[in-house]
Coordinates of C-alpha atoms in Angstrom, one line a residue:
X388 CA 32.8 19.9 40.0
X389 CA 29.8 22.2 40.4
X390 CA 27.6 20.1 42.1
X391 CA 27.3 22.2 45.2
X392 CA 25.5 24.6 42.9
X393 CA 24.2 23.1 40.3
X394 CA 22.0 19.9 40.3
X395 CA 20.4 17.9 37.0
X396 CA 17.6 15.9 37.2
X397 CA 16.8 14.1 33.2
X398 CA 13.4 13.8 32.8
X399 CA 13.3 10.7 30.4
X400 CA 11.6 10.9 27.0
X401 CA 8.7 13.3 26.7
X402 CA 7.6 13.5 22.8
X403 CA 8.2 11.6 20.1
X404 CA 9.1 14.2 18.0
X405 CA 11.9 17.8 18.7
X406 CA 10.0 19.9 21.0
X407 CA 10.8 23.9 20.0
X408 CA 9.9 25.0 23.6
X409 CA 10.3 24.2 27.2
X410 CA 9.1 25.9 30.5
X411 CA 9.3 25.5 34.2
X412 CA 6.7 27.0 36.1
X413 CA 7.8 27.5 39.7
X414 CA 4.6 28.0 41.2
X415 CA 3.5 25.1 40.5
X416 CA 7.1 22.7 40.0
X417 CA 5.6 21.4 36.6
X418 CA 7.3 21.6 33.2
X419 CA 5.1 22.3 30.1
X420 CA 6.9 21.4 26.1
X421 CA 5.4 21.3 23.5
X422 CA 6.0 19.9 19.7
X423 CA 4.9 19.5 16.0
X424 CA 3.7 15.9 17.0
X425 CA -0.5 15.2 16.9
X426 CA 0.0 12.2 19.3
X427 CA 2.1 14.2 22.3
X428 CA 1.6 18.5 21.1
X429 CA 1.7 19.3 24.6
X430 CA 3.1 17.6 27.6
X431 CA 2.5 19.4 31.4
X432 CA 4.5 17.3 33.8
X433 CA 5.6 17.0 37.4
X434 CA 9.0 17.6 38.2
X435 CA 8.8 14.6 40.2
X436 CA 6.6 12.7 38.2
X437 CA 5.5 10.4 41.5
X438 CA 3.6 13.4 42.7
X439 CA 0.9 14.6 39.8
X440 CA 0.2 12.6 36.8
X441 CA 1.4 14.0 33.6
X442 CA -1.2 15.5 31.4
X443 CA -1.1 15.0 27.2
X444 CA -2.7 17.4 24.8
X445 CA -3.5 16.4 21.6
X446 CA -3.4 18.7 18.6
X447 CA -3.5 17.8 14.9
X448 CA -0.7 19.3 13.6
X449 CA 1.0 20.2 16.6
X450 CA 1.7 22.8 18.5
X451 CA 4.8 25.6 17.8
X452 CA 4.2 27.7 20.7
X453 CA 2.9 28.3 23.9
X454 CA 2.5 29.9 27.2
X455 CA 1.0 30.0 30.5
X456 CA -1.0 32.2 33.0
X457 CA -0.9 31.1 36.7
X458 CA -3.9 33.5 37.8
X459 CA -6.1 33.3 34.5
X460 CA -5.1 29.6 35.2
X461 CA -5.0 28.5 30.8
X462 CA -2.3 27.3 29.2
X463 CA -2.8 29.3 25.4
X464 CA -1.4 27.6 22.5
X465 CA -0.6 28.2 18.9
X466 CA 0.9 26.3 15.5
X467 CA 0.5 25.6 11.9
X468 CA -3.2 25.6 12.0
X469 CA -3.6 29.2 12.2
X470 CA -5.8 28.8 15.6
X471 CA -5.4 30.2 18.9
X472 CA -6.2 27.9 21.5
X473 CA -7.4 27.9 25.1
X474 CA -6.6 25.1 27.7
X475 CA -7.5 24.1 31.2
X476 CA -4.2 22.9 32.4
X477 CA -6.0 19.6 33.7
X478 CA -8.5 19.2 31.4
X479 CA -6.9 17.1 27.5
X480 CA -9.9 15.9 26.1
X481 CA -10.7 19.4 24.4
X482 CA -9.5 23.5 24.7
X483 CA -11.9 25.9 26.6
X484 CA -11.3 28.1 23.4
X485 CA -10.5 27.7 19.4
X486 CA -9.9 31.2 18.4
X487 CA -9.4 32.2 14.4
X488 CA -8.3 34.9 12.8
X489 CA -5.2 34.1 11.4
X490 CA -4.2 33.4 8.2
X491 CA -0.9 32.0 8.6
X492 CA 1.1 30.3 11.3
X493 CA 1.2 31.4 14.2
X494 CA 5.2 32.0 15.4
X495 CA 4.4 33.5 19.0
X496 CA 2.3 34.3 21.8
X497 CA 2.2 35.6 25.4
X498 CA -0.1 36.4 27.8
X499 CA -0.8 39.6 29.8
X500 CA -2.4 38.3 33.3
X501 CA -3.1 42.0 34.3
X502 CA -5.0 42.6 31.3
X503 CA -6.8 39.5 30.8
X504 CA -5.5 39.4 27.4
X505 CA -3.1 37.1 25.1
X506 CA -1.0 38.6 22.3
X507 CA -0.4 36.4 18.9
X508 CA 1.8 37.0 15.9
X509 CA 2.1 34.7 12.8
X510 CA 4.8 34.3 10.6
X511 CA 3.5 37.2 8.0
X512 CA 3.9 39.8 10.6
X513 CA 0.1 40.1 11.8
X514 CA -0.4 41.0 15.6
X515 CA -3.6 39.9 17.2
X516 CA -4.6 41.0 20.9
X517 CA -7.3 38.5 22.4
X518 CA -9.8 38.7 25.6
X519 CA -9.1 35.5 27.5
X520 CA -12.3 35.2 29.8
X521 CA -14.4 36.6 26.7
X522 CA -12.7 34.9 23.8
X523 CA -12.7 37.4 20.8
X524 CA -10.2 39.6 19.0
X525 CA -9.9 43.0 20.3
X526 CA -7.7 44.5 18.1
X527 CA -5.4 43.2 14.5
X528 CA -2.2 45.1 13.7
X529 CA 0.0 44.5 11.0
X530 CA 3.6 45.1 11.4
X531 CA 5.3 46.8 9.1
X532 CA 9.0 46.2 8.3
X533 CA 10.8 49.4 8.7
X534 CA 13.7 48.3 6.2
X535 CA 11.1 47.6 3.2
X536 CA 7.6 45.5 2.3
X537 CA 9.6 42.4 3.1
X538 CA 8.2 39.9 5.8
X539 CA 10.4 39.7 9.2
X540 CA 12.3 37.0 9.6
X541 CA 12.4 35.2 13.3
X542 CA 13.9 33.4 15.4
X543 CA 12.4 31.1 17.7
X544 CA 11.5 33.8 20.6
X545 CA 10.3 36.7 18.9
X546 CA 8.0 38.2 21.3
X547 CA 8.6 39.9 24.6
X548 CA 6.5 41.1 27.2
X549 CA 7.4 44.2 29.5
X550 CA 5.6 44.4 32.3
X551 CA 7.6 47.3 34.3
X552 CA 8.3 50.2 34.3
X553 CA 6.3 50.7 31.2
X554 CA 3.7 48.0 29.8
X555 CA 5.4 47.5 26.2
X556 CA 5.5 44.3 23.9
X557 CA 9.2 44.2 22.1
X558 CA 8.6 42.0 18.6
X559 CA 11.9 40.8 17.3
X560 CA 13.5 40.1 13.8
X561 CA 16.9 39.7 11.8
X562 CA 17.6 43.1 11.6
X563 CA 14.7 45.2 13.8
X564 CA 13.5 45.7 17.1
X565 CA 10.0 47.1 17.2
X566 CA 8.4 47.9 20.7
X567 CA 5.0 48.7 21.0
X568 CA 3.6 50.1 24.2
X569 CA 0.4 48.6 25.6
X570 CA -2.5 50.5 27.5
X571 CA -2.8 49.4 30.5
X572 CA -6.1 48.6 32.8
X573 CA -5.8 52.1 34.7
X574 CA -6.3 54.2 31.7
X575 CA -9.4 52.0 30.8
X576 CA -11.0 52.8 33.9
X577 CA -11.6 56.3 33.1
X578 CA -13.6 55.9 29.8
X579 CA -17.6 56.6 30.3
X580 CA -20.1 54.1 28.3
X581 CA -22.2 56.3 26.2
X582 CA -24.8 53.5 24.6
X583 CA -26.8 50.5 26.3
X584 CA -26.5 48.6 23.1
X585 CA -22.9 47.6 20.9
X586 CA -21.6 50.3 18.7
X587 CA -21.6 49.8 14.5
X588 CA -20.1 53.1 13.6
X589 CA -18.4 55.9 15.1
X590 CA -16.9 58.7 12.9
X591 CA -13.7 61.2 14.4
X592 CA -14.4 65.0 13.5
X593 CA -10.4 66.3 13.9
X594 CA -11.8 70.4 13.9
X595 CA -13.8 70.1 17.0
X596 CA -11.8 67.2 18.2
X597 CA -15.1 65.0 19.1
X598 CA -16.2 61.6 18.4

C-alpha cells in the first residue's frame, strides 16, 4: 500500500546467533550488526552485497555494542570481556587497539569525532572517556544513582551523545536521566603547558586559588 514511500530490501542471514544492534551508515551505504557470537561478533556489509565484500570480525565472547566514526575512520567495540576495542573497518584479522580498564561488561559506547575521543560505560555504572588516535584512558567516572547505592538498571541504548547546541552525554536508566556536559576542543585550546616532561603530582591551594 505504501510502497511509493516505503521500500524493503531483506538482507538474508547475517549471524548465527540474535544480534542486539544494527546500523546503517549513509555515507558509506554499509550496515554494521553485531552479536554475542565468537564466529560472526561483527558483520560490516554492503547494502548491495554485489558491490563490496562483507567484512567478519571475530571476537571471543562476542560483541554487545558498538559504534562508528566516519572521519576517525574505526569501528570501536565493546562486550562481556571488559575490553574496549579498536577496528579498521577493512582490516578482521586483529583491532588497531585492546583497551582495559574495566571491570565489568561493558553496556555502551559512543564516539565523539570532534574530540577524538570514545565514551564507555559498563554495567556497574563506571564511565570511561578514551583518546582514540592515542589509545589511553583520559578520565574514569563513577555514576552515582541519585535514588540510592543501587546499580542503574538499562535498557539496551543507554547512552546518548549531544552534539549541539551544548556538547553533553545523556546516560539513561529505569527511573533517571543523568546528563553530563562534555568540554569541548575550544576550551582546551586556551590552556598553557607549564613542564617539558609528564606531570606526577599537582596539589590545588583553594585560599590563593592556584595550582
Amino acid at each position: 500500500l505504501h510502497s511509493q514511500f516505503v521500500t524493503h530490501l531483506p538482507l538474508g542471514v547475517i549471524h548465527s546467533y540474535l544480534f542486539p544492534r544494527v546500523q546503517y551508515i549513509p555515507v558509506k551505504e554499509f550496515v554494521i550488526s553485531c552479536s554475542c557470537s565468537s564466529h560472526d561478533s561483527l558483520v560490516v556489509r554492503d547494502v548491495d552485497d554485489k558491490k563490496r565484500k562483507t567484512y567478519v570480525f571475530k571476537v571471543a565472547k562476542g560483541v554487545d555494542c558498538f559504534d562508528y566514526s566516519h572521519s576517525l575512520n574505526v569501528i570501536i567495540t565493546g562486550g562481556v570481556d571488559h575490553a574496549v576495542r579498536v577496528w579498521n573497518p577493512y582490516v578482521t584479522s586483529k583491532p588497531v587497539a585492546i583497551m582495559k580498564g574495566h571491570s565489568s561488561s561493558i553496556v555502551d559506547l559512543v564516539i565523539h569525532p570532534g574530540l577524538e575521543q570514545v565514551f564507555s560505560y559498563d554495567k556497574e555504572g563506571v564511565l570511561k572517556c578514551w583518546n582514540v588516535k592515542e589509545q589511553v584512558c583520559i578520565q574514569t567516572l563513577a555514576i552515582r544513582d541519585p535514588f540510592g547505592h543501587r546499580v542503574p538498571e538499562h535498557g539496551p541504548f543507554p547512552f546518548r551523545l549531544i552534539r549541539s547546541p551544548v556538547s553533553s552525554l545523556l546516560i539513561t536508566s529505569n527511573d533517571s536521566l543523568i546528563e553530563i556536559k562534555l568540554v569541548g576542543l575550544g576550551s582546551t585550546k586556551s590552556l598553557k603547558t607549564t613542564h617539558a616532561k609528564p606531570l606526577c603530582a599537582a596539589i590545588y591551594n583553594p585560599e590563593v586559588k592556584q595550582v
